[in-house]
Amino acid sequence: MKILMQIDMEGITGVTTWEHVTPGHAEYARFRRLMTQDVNAAIRGACEAGADEIVVADGHWNGSNILVEELDPRARLNTGSPSPLSMMQGIDESVDGVMFIGYHARNGTPNAVLDHTWSRMTVANVWLNDILTGEYGLNAAVAGHFGVPVIMASGDQTACGQIVEQLGDMETAIVKQATGRYAAECLTPEVSQELIFTTAARAVNRLAEGDVPDPFVVDAPFRVTVEFFTSDMADRASLLPGSQREDTRVSITTKDMVSTYRGFRAMVTLALS
Ligand SMILES: [Zn+2]
Protein backbone atom coordinates (compact mmCIF):
# COMPACT_ATOMS: atom_id res chain seq x y z
CA MET A 1 0.00 0.00 0.00
CA LYS A 2 1.24 3.43 -0.98
CA ILE A 3 0.26 6.44 1.13
CA LEU A 4 0.66 10.12 0.28
CA MET A 5 0.91 12.28 3.39
CA GLN A 6 -0.05 15.88 2.65
CA ILE A 7 1.29 18.11 5.41
CA ASP A 8 0.24 21.61 6.44
CA MET A 9 1.44 23.43 9.54
CA GLU A 10 -1.44 25.28 11.20
CA GLY A 11 -2.96 22.07 12.55
CA ILE A 12 0.32 20.71 13.94
CA THR A 13 0.58 19.93 17.66
CA GLY A 14 0.83 23.08 19.77
CA VAL A 15 0.49 25.62 16.95
CA THR A 16 -1.79 28.58 17.79
CA THR A 17 -0.23 31.72 16.21
CA TRP A 18 1.16 32.87 12.87
CA GLU A 19 4.57 33.28 14.58
CA HIS A 20 4.68 29.52 15.06
CA VAL A 21 4.34 28.86 11.33
CA THR A 22 6.18 31.78 9.74
CA PRO A 23 9.77 31.25 8.51
CA GLY A 24 12.15 33.82 9.94
CA HIS A 25 10.29 34.10 13.22
CA ALA A 26 12.08 32.87 16.36
CA GLU A 27 9.25 30.48 17.27
CA TYR A 28 9.21 28.83 13.84
CA ALA A 29 12.23 26.58 14.50
CA ARG A 30 10.42 24.86 17.39
CA PHE A 31 7.32 24.12 15.38
CA ARG A 32 8.97 22.82 12.23
CA ARG A 33 10.56 20.20 14.48
CA LEU A 34 7.14 19.36 15.99
CA MET A 35 5.73 19.26 12.44
CA THR A 36 8.38 16.70 11.49
CA GLN A 37 7.56 14.67 14.62
CA ASP A 38 3.81 14.67 13.87
CA VAL A 39 4.63 13.38 10.38
CA ASN A 40 6.94 10.71 11.78
CA ALA A 41 4.15 9.53 14.09
CA ALA A 42 1.86 9.13 11.07
CA ILE A 43 4.58 7.27 9.14
CA ARG A 44 5.13 4.88 12.05
CA GLY A 45 1.39 4.19 12.28
CA ALA A 46 0.92 3.69 8.56
CA CYS A 47 3.90 1.33 8.31
CA GLU A 48 2.80 -0.59 11.41
CA ALA A 49 -0.52 -1.28 9.64
CA GLY A 50 1.13 -2.48 6.44
CA ALA A 51 1.84 0.55 4.27
CA ASP A 52 5.03 -0.15 2.33
CA GLU A 53 5.54 3.10 0.44
CA ILE A 54 5.18 6.57 1.97
CA VAL A 55 5.50 9.83 0.07
CA VAL A 56 5.33 13.08 2.07
CA ALA A 57 4.42 16.44 0.54
CA ASP A 58 5.40 19.53 2.54
CA GLY A 59 2.55 21.92 1.69
CA HIS A 60 3.01 24.88 4.01
CA TRP A 61 4.38 28.26 2.88
CA ASN A 62 7.21 27.54 0.41
CA GLY A 63 7.13 23.80 1.10
CA SER A 64 10.44 23.84 2.98
CA ASN A 65 9.45 23.23 6.58
CA ILE A 66 9.89 19.53 7.34
CA LEU A 67 13.38 18.64 8.57
CA VAL A 68 14.50 16.02 6.05
CA GLU A 69 17.37 14.90 8.28
CA GLU A 70 14.90 14.03 11.04
CA LEU A 71 12.25 12.40 8.84
CA ASP A 72 11.58 8.67 9.16
CA PRO A 73 13.78 7.08 6.45
CA ARG A 74 10.90 4.92 5.23
CA ALA A 75 9.42 8.04 3.58
CA ARG A 76 10.44 10.21 0.65
CA LEU A 77 9.88 13.98 0.86
CA ASN A 78 8.49 16.38 -1.72
CA THR A 79 9.82 19.79 -0.71
CA GLY A 80 10.21 23.25 -2.30
CA SER A 81 8.01 25.38 -4.52
CA PRO A 82 6.51 25.98 -6.92
CA SER A 83 5.99 22.35 -7.83
CA PRO A 84 3.58 21.16 -10.54
CA LEU A 85 0.91 20.03 -8.06
CA SER A 86 1.80 22.21 -5.07
CA MET A 87 0.27 20.80 -1.86
CA MET A 88 -0.64 17.60 -3.73
CA GLN A 89 2.78 16.98 -5.27
CA GLY A 90 3.28 13.21 -5.41
CA ILE A 91 -0.33 12.24 -6.15
CA ASP A 92 -0.99 9.86 -9.03
CA GLU A 93 -2.92 6.65 -9.72
CA SER A 94 -0.34 4.56 -7.85
CA VAL A 95 -1.32 6.10 -4.49
CA ASP A 96 -3.86 4.10 -2.45
CA GLY A 97 -4.76 6.67 0.18
CA VAL A 98 -4.06 10.26 1.23
CA MET A 99 -3.57 11.53 4.79
CA PHE A 100 -3.99 15.20 5.71
CA ILE A 101 -1.68 16.04 8.64
CA GLY A 102 -1.66 19.44 10.37
CA TYR A 103 -4.78 20.72 8.65
CA HIS A 104 -6.81 23.85 9.42
CA ALA A 105 -10.38 25.01 8.84
CA ARG A 106 -11.46 27.21 5.93
CA ASN A 107 -11.37 31.00 6.27
CA GLY A 108 -14.05 32.57 8.43
CA THR A 109 -14.67 29.59 10.70
CA PRO A 110 -15.16 30.20 14.44
CA ASN A 111 -13.20 28.15 17.00
CA ALA A 112 -10.55 27.21 14.44
CA VAL A 113 -6.82 27.78 14.87
CA LEU A 114 -5.39 29.96 12.08
CA ASP A 115 -8.43 29.42 9.85
CA HIS A 116 -7.76 30.54 6.28
CA THR A 117 -8.05 29.29 2.73
CA TRP A 118 -4.73 29.02 0.90
CA SER A 119 -3.74 32.69 1.33
CA ARG A 120 -4.77 34.58 4.45
CA MET A 121 -3.95 37.92 2.79
CA THR A 122 -6.17 37.48 -0.26
CA VAL A 123 -8.82 34.74 -0.14
CA ALA A 124 -12.11 35.17 1.72
CA ASN A 125 -13.97 32.16 0.29
CA VAL A 126 -13.59 29.39 -2.28
CA TRP A 127 -16.29 27.35 -3.99
CA LEU A 128 -15.70 24.24 -6.03
CA ASN A 129 -18.72 24.30 -8.32
CA ASP A 130 -21.30 25.35 -5.70
CA ILE A 131 -19.54 23.70 -2.76
CA LEU A 132 -18.06 26.09 -0.20
CA THR A 133 -14.73 24.55 0.72
CA GLY A 134 -11.20 25.00 2.04
CA GLU A 135 -7.80 23.67 1.11
CA TYR A 136 -9.00 20.24 2.21
CA GLY A 137 -11.67 20.18 -0.52
CA LEU A 138 -9.40 21.46 -3.29
CA ASN A 139 -6.67 18.98 -2.40
CA ALA A 140 -9.12 16.11 -1.96
CA ALA A 141 -10.61 16.86 -5.39
CA VAL A 142 -7.14 16.57 -6.96
CA ALA A 143 -6.74 13.20 -5.24
CA GLY A 144 -10.22 12.33 -6.51
CA HIS A 145 -9.09 13.07 -10.07
CA PHE A 146 -6.68 10.15 -9.67
CA GLY A 147 -9.30 7.98 -7.95
CA VAL A 148 -7.64 8.24 -4.52
CA PRO A 149 -9.57 8.71 -1.25
CA VAL A 150 -8.56 10.78 1.77
CA ILE A 151 -8.40 8.36 4.70
CA MET A 152 -7.22 10.42 7.67
CA ALA A 153 -6.90 13.98 8.98
CA SER A 154 -5.17 15.61 11.95
CA GLY A 155 -5.71 19.13 13.29
CA ASP A 156 -8.05 20.90 15.68
CA GLN A 157 -11.61 19.70 16.29
CA THR A 158 -13.08 22.21 13.84
CA ALA A 159 -10.77 21.36 10.95
CA CYS A 160 -11.34 17.65 11.45
CA GLY A 161 -15.12 18.27 11.63
CA GLN A 162 -15.17 20.21 8.34
CA ILE A 163 -13.08 17.54 6.63
CA VAL A 164 -15.32 14.68 7.76
CA GLU A 165 -18.46 16.66 6.87
CA GLN A 166 -17.26 17.26 3.31
CA LEU A 167 -15.18 14.17 2.53
CA GLY A 168 -16.85 11.44 4.56
CA ASP A 169 -16.34 9.24 7.61
CA MET A 170 -12.59 8.93 8.11
CA GLU A 171 -10.17 8.57 11.02
CA THR A 172 -9.23 11.87 12.69
CA ALA A 173 -6.58 12.82 15.25
CA ILE A 174 -7.73 15.92 17.14
CA VAL A 175 -4.50 17.31 18.59
CA LYS A 176 -6.04 20.50 20.03
CA GLN A 177 -9.41 21.97 20.98
CA ALA A 178 -9.56 25.41 19.40
CA THR A 179 -11.29 28.14 21.39
CA GLY A 180 -10.50 30.94 18.92
CA ARG A 181 -8.32 31.78 15.94
CA TYR A 182 -5.26 32.17 18.16
CA ALA A 183 -6.15 29.98 21.13
CA ALA A 184 -6.50 26.29 21.82
CA GLU A 185 -6.18 23.66 24.51
CA CYS A 186 -3.36 21.51 23.15
CA LEU A 187 -2.25 17.97 23.81
CA THR A 188 1.47 17.71 24.52
CA PRO A 189 3.59 16.20 21.73
CA GLU A 190 4.07 12.93 23.58
CA VAL A 191 0.32 12.43 23.79
CA SER A 192 -0.67 13.87 20.42
CA GLN A 193 1.94 11.87 18.53
CA GLU A 194 0.74 8.65 20.13
CA LEU A 195 -2.77 9.66 18.99
CA ILE A 196 -1.54 10.35 15.43
CA PHE A 197 0.29 7.00 15.42
CA THR A 198 -2.78 4.97 16.44
CA THR A 199 -5.07 6.98 14.14
CA ALA A 200 -2.82 6.46 11.11
CA ALA A 201 -2.63 2.73 11.83
CA ARG A 202 -6.43 2.51 12.08
CA ALA A 203 -6.81 4.47 8.84
CA VAL A 204 -4.53 2.11 6.92
CA ASN A 205 -6.27 -0.93 8.43
CA ARG A 206 -9.61 0.51 7.26
CA LEU A 207 -8.12 1.15 3.81
CA ALA A 208 -7.06 -2.49 3.60
CA GLU A 209 -10.63 -3.50 4.47
CA GLY A 210 -12.17 -1.07 1.96
CA ASP A 211 -13.82 0.87 4.79
CA VAL A 212 -12.85 4.40 3.76
CA PRO A 213 -14.72 7.33 2.12
CA ASP A 214 -15.16 7.34 -1.65
CA PRO A 215 -12.68 9.53 -3.53
CA PHE A 216 -13.93 13.14 -3.55
CA VAL A 217 -15.13 13.67 -7.12
CA VAL A 218 -17.17 16.72 -8.07
CA ASP A 219 -19.17 16.98 -11.29
CA ALA A 220 -17.53 18.19 -14.51
CA PRO A 221 -17.03 20.84 -15.76
CA PHE A 222 -14.92 21.96 -12.83
CA ARG A 223 -15.49 25.56 -11.76
CA VAL A 224 -13.54 27.18 -8.95
CA THR A 225 -14.73 30.55 -7.66
CA VAL A 226 -12.54 32.70 -5.44
CA GLU A 227 -13.92 35.59 -3.40
CA PHE A 228 -11.05 38.00 -2.76
CA PHE A 229 -10.85 40.46 0.11
CA THR A 230 -10.47 43.55 -2.12
CA SER A 231 -11.36 44.60 -5.65
CA ASP A 232 -7.74 45.19 -6.76
CA MET A 233 -7.01 41.54 -6.00
CA ALA A 234 -9.91 40.60 -8.25
CA ASP A 235 -8.57 43.06 -10.87
CA ARG A 236 -5.31 41.12 -11.03
CA ALA A 237 -6.83 37.64 -10.77
CA SER A 238 -9.20 38.36 -13.63
CA LEU A 239 -6.19 38.96 -15.93
CA LEU A 240 -6.08 35.17 -16.23
CA PRO A 241 -7.44 34.32 -19.71
CA GLY A 242 -10.77 32.52 -19.52
CA SER A 243 -11.63 33.77 -16.05
CA GLN A 244 -14.99 35.34 -15.26
CA ARG A 245 -15.52 38.13 -12.76
CA GLU A 246 -18.39 39.34 -10.65
CA ASP A 247 -17.48 42.01 -8.08
CA THR A 248 -14.72 40.53 -5.91
CA ARG A 249 -15.41 37.00 -7.12
CA VAL A 250 -13.39 35.50 -9.96
CA SER A 251 -13.97 32.02 -11.34
CA ILE A 252 -12.44 29.70 -13.88
CA THR A 253 -13.92 26.55 -15.40
CA THR A 254 -12.02 23.71 -17.02
CA LYS A 255 -12.67 20.12 -18.10
CA ASP A 256 -10.39 18.45 -15.56
CA MET A 257 -9.77 19.01 -11.87
CA VAL A 258 -5.99 19.31 -12.14
CA SER A 259 -6.33 22.21 -14.59
CA THR A 260 -8.88 23.87 -12.32
CA TYR A 261 -6.48 23.52 -9.38
CA ARG A 262 -3.75 25.14 -11.46
CA GLY A 263 -6.16 27.91 -12.47
CA PHE A 264 -6.97 28.51 -8.81
CA ARG A 265 -3.28 28.77 -7.92
CA ALA A 266 -2.66 31.11 -10.85
CA MET A 267 -5.50 33.43 -9.76
CA VAL A 268 -4.28 33.59 -6.17
CA THR A 269 -0.68 34.18 -7.30
CA LEU A 270 -1.81 37.03 -9.56
CA ALA A 271 -3.94 38.52 -6.78
CA LEU A 272 -0.93 38.62 -4.45
CA SER A 273 1.47 40.11 -6.99
ZN1 LIG B 1 -2.94 25.78 4.72
JSON list of C-alpha atoms in Angstrom, two decimals, residues 5 38 41-49 98-101 151-155 160 164 170-175 187 191-207 212:
[
{"chain": "A", "resi": 5, "resn": "MET", "atom": "CA", "xyz": [0.91, 12.28, 3.39]},
{"chain": "A", "resi": 38, "resn": "ASP", "atom": "CA", "xyz": [3.81, 14.67, 13.87]},
{"chain": "A", "resi": 41, "resn": "ALA", "atom": "CA", "xyz": [4.15, 9.53, 14.09]},
{"chain": "A", "resi": 42, "resn": "ALA", "atom": "CA", "xyz": [1.86, 9.13, 11.07]},
{"chain": "A", "resi": 43, "resn": "ILE", "atom": "CA", "xyz": [4.58, 7.27, 9.14]},
{"chain": "A", "resi": 44, "resn": "ARG", "atom": "CA", "xyz": [5.13, 4.88, 12.05]},
{"chain": "A", "resi": 45, "resn": "GLY", "atom": "CA", "xyz": [1.39, 4.19, 12.28]},
{"chain": "A", "resi": 46, "resn": "ALA", "atom": "CA", "xyz": [0.92, 3.69, 8.56]},
{"chain": "A", "resi": 47, "resn": "CYS", "atom": "CA", "xyz": [3.90, 1.33, 8.31]},
{"chain": "A", "resi": 48, "resn": "GLU", "atom": "CA", "xyz": [2.80, -0.59, 11.41]},
{"chain": "A", "resi": 49, "resn": "ALA", "atom": "CA", "xyz": [-0.52, -1.28, 9.64]},
{"chain": "A", "resi": 98, "resn": "VAL", "atom": "CA", "xyz": [-4.06, 10.26, 1.23]},
{"chain": "A", "resi": 99, "resn": "MET", "atom": "CA", "xyz": [-3.57, 11.53, 4.79]},
{"chain": "A", "resi": 100, "resn": "PHE", "atom": "CA", "xyz": [-3.99, 15.20, 5.71]},
{"chain": "A", "resi": 101, "resn": "ILE", "atom": "CA", "xyz": [-1.68, 16.04, 8.64]},
{"chain": "A", "resi": 151, "resn": "ILE", "atom": "CA", "xyz": [-8.40, 8.36, 4.70]},
{"chain": "A", "resi": 152, "resn": "MET", "atom": "CA", "xyz": [-7.22, 10.42, 7.67]},
{"chain": "A", "resi": 153, "resn": "ALA", "atom": "CA", "xyz": [-6.90, 13.98, 8.98]},
{"chain": "A", "resi": 154, "resn": "SER", "atom": "CA", "xyz": [-5.17, 15.61, 11.95]},
{"chain": "A", "resi": 155, "resn": "GLY", "atom": "CA", "xyz": [-5.71, 19.13, 13.29]},
{"chain": "A", "resi": 160, "resn": "CYS", "atom": "CA", "xyz": [-11.34, 17.65, 11.45]},
{"chain": "A", "resi": 164, "resn": "VAL", "atom": "CA", "xyz": [-15.32, 14.68, 7.76]},
{"chain": "A", "resi": 170, "resn": "MET", "atom": "CA", "xyz": [-12.59, 8.93, 8.11]},
{"chain": "A", "resi": 171, "resn": "GLU", "atom": "CA", "xyz": [-10.17, 8.57, 11.02]},
{"chain": "A", "resi": 172, "resn": "THR", "atom": "CA", "xyz": [-9.23, 11.87, 12.69]},
{"chain": "A", "resi": 173, "resn": "ALA", "atom": "CA", "xyz": [-6.58, 12.82, 15.25]},
{"chain": "A", "resi": 174, "resn": "ILE", "atom": "CA", "xyz": [-7.73, 15.92, 17.14]},
{"chain": "A", "resi": 175, "resn": "VAL", "atom": "CA", "xyz": [-4.50, 17.31, 18.59]},
{"chain": "A", "resi": 187, "resn": "LEU", "atom": "CA", "xyz": [-2.25, 17.97, 23.81]},
{"chain": "A", "resi": 191, "resn": "VAL", "atom": "CA", "xyz": [0.32, 12.43, 23.79]},
{"chain": "A", "resi": 192, "resn": "SER", "atom": "CA", "xyz": [-0.67, 13.87, 20.42]},
{"chain": "A", "resi": 193, "resn": "GLN", "atom": "CA", "xyz": [1.94, 11.87, 18.53]},
{"chain": "A", "resi": 194, "resn": "GLU", "atom": "CA", "xyz": [0.74, 8.65, 20.13]},
{"chain": "A", "resi": 195, "resn": "LEU", "atom": "CA", "xyz": [-2.77, 9.66, 18.99]},
{"chain": "A", "resi": 196, "resn": "ILE", "atom": "CA", "xyz": [-1.54, 10.35, 15.43]},
{"chain": "A", "resi": 197, "resn": "PHE", "atom": "CA", "xyz": [0.29, 7.00, 15.42]},
{"chain": "A", "resi": 198, "resn": "THR", "atom": "CA", "xyz": [-2.78, 4.97, 16.44]},
{"chain": "A", "resi": 199, "resn": "THR", "atom": "CA", "xyz": [-5.07, 6.98, 14.14]},
{"chain": "A", "resi": 200, "resn": "ALA", "atom": "CA", "xyz": [-2.82, 6.46, 11.11]},
{"chain": "A", "resi": 201, "resn": "ALA", "atom": "CA", "xyz": [-2.63, 2.73, 11.83]},
{"chain": "A", "resi": 202, "resn": "ARG", "atom": "CA", "xyz": [-6.43, 2.51, 12.08]},
{"chain": "A", "resi": 203, "resn": "ALA", "atom": "CA", "xyz": [-6.81, 4.47, 8.84]},
{"chain": "A", "resi": 204, "resn": "VAL", "atom": "CA", "xyz": [-4.53, 2.11, 6.92]},
{"chain": "A", "resi": 205, "resn": "ASN", "atom": "CA", "xyz": [-6.27, -0.93, 8.43]},
{"chain": "A", "resi": 206, "resn": "ARG", "atom": "CA", "xyz": [-9.61, 0.51, 7.26]},
{"chain": "A", "resi": 207, "resn": "LEU", "atom": "CA", "xyz": [-8.12, 1.15, 3.81]},
{"chain": "A", "resi": 212, "resn": "VAL", "atom": "CA", "xyz": [-12.85, 4.40, 3.76]}
]
